PDB file of C-alpha atoms in Angstrom:
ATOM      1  CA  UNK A   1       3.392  12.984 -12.431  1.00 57.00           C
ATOM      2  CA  UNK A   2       7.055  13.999 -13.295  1.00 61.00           C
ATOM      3  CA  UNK A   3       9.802  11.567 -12.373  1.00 65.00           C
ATOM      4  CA  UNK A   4      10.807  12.692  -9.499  1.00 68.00           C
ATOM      5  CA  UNK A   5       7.515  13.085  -7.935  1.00 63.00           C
ATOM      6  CA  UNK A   6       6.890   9.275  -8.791  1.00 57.00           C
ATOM      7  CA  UNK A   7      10.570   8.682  -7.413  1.00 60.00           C
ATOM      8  CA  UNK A   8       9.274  10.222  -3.647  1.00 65.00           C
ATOM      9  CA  UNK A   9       6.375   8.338  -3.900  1.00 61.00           C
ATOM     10  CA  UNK A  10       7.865   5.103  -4.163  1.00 58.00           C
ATOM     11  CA  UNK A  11       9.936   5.744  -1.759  1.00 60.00           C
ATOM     12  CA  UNK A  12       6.648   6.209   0.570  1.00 61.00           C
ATOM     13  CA  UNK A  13       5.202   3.173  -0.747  1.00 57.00           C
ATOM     14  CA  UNK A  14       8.385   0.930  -0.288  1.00 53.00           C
ATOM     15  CA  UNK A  15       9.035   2.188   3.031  1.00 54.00           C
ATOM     16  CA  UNK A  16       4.835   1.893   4.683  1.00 51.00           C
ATOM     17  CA  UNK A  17       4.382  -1.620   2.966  1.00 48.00           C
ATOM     18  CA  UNK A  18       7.816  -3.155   4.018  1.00 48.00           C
ATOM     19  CA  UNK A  19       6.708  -1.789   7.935  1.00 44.00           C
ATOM     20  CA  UNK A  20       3.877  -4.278   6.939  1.00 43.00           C
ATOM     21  CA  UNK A  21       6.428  -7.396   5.692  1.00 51.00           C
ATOM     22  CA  UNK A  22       3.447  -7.769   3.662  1.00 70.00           C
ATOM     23  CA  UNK A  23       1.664  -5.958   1.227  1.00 88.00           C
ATOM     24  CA  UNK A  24      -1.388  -3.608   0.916  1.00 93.00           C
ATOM     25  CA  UNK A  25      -3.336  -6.325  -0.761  1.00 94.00           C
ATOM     26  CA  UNK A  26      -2.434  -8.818   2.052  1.00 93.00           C
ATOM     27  CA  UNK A  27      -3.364  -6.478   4.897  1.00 92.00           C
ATOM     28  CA  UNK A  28      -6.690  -5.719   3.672  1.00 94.00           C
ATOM     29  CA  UNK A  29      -7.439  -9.428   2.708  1.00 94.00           C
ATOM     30  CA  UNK A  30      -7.907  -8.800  -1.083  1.00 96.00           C
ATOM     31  CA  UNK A  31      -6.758  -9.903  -4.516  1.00 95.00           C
ATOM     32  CA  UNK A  32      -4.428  -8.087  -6.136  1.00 93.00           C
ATOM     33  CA  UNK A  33      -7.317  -7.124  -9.006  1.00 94.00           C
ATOM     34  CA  UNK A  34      -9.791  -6.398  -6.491  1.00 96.00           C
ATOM     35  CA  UNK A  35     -12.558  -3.963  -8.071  1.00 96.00           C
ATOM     36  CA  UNK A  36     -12.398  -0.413  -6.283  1.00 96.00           C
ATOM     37  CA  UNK A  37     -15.448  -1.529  -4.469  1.00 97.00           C
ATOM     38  CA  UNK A  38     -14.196  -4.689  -3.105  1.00 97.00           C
ATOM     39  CA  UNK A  39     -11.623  -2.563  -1.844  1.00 96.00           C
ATOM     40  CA  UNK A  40     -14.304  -0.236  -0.016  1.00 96.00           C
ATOM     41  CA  UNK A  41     -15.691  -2.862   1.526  1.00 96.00           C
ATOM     42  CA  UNK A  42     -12.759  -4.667   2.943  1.00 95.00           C
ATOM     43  CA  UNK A  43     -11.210  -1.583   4.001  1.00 95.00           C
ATOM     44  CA  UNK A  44     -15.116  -0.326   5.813  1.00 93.00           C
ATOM     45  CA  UNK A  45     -15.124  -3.697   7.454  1.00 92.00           C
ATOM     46  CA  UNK A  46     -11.790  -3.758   8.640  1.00 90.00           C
ATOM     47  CA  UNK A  47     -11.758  -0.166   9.966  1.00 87.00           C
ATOM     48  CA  UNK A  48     -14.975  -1.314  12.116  1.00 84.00           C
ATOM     49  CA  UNK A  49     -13.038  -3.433  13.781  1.00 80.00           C
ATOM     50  CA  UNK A  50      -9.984  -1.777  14.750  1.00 77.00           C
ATOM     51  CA  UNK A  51     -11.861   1.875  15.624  1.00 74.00           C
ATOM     52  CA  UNK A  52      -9.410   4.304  17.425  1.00 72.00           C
ATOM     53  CA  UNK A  53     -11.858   4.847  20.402  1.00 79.00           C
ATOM     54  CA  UNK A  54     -12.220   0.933  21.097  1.00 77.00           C
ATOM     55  CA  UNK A  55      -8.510  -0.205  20.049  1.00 74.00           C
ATOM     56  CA  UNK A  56      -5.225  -1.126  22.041  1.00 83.00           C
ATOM     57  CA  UNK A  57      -2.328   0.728  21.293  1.00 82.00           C
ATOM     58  CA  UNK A  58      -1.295  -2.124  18.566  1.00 83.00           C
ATOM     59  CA  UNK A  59      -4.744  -1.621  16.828  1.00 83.00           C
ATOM     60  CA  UNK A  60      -4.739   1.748  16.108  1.00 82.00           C
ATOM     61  CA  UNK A  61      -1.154   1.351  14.676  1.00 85.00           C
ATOM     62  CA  UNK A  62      -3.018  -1.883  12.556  1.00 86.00           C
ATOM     63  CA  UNK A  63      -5.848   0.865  11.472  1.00 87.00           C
ATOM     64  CA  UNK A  64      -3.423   3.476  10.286  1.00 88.00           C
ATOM     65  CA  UNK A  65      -1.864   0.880   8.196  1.00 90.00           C
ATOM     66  CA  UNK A  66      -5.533  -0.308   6.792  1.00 91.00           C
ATOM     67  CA  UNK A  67      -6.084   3.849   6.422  1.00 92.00           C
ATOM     68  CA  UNK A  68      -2.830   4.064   4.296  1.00 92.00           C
ATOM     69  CA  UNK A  69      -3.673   1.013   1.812  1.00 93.00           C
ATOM     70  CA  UNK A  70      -6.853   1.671   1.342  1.00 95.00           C
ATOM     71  CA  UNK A  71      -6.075   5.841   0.453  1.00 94.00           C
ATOM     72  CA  UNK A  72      -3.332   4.406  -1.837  1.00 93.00           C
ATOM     73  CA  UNK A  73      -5.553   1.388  -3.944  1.00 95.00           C
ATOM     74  CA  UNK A  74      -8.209   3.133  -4.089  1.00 94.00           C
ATOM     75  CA  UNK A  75      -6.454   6.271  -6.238  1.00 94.00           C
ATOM     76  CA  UNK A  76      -5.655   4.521  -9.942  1.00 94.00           C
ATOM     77  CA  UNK A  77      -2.428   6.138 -10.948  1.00 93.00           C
ATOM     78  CA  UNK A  78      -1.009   5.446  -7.284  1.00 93.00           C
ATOM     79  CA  UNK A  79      -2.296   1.452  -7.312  1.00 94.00           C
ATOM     80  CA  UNK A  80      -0.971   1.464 -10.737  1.00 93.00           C
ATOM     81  CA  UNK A  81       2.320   2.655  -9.122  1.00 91.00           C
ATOM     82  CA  UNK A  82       2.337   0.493  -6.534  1.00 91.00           C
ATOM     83  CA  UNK A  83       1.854  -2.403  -8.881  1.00 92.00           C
ATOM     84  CA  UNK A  84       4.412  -1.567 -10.884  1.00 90.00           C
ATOM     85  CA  UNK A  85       7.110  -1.668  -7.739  1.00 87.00           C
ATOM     86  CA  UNK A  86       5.450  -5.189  -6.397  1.00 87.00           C
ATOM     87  CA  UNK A  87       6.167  -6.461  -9.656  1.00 87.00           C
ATOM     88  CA  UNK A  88       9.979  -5.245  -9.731  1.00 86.00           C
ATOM     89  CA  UNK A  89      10.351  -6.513  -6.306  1.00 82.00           C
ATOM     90  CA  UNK A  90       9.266  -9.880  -7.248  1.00 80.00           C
ATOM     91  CA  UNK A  91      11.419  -9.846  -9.758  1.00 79.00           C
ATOM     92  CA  UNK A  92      14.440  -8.631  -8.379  1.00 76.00           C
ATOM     93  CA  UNK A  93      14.168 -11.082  -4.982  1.00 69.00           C
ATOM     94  CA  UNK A  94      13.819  -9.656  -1.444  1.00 54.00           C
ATOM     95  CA  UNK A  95      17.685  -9.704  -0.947  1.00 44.00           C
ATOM     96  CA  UNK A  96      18.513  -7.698  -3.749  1.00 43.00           C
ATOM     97  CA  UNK A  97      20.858  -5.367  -3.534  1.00 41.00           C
ATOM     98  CA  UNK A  98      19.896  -3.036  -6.166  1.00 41.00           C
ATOM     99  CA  UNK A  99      17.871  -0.133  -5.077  1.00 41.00           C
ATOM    100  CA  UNK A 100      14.376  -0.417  -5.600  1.00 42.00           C
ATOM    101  CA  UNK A 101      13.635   3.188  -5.536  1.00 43.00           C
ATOM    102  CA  UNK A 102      15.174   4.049  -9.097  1.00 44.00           C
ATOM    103  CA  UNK A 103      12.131   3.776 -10.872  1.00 42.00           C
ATOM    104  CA  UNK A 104      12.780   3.725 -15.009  1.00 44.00           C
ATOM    105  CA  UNK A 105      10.237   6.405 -15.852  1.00 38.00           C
TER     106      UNK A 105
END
């Protein structure tokens, strides 16, 4: 990926997890080194219970999200991404005011 691909997807990342106030890890209820088939499953088990055909308005939105974390950890280079940007964030503090987007590569 070029830079400024990477630059508009981090700018997707930021703006879906911090909907969340938590992170893709945290929303499908796995450690942050989960193997790619612990992800599977958490994601397969979650997505049973919030099914669009059964599901209140709220749920679906809740499903989306679990859709969304579970198409980004499960692709390597995008996870690794997404690591990268948790670990800048934690870094730089919530209230930064530096702009998290500017990624240096």
């Amino acid at each position: 990926m070029n830079r400024r691909a990477l630059q508009t997807l981090s700018r997707r990342l930021i703006s879906t997890s911090s909907v969340l106030n938590k992170n893709f890890y945290d929303l499908l209820g796995i450690r942050e080194n989960a193997t790619k088939e612990e992800i599977r499953e958490a994601y397969n088990a979650l997505t049973r219970n919030y099914h669009p055909f059964t599901a209140t308005r709220e749920e679906v939105d809740r499903n989306e999200r679990i859709h969304a974390a579970y198409d980004l950890l499960r692709d390597n280079e995008r996870r690794r991404l997404y690591d990268h940007i948790l670990a800048r964030n934690s870094r730089m503090g919530r209230d930064s005011k530096r702009n998290s987007f500017d990624l240096p590569f």
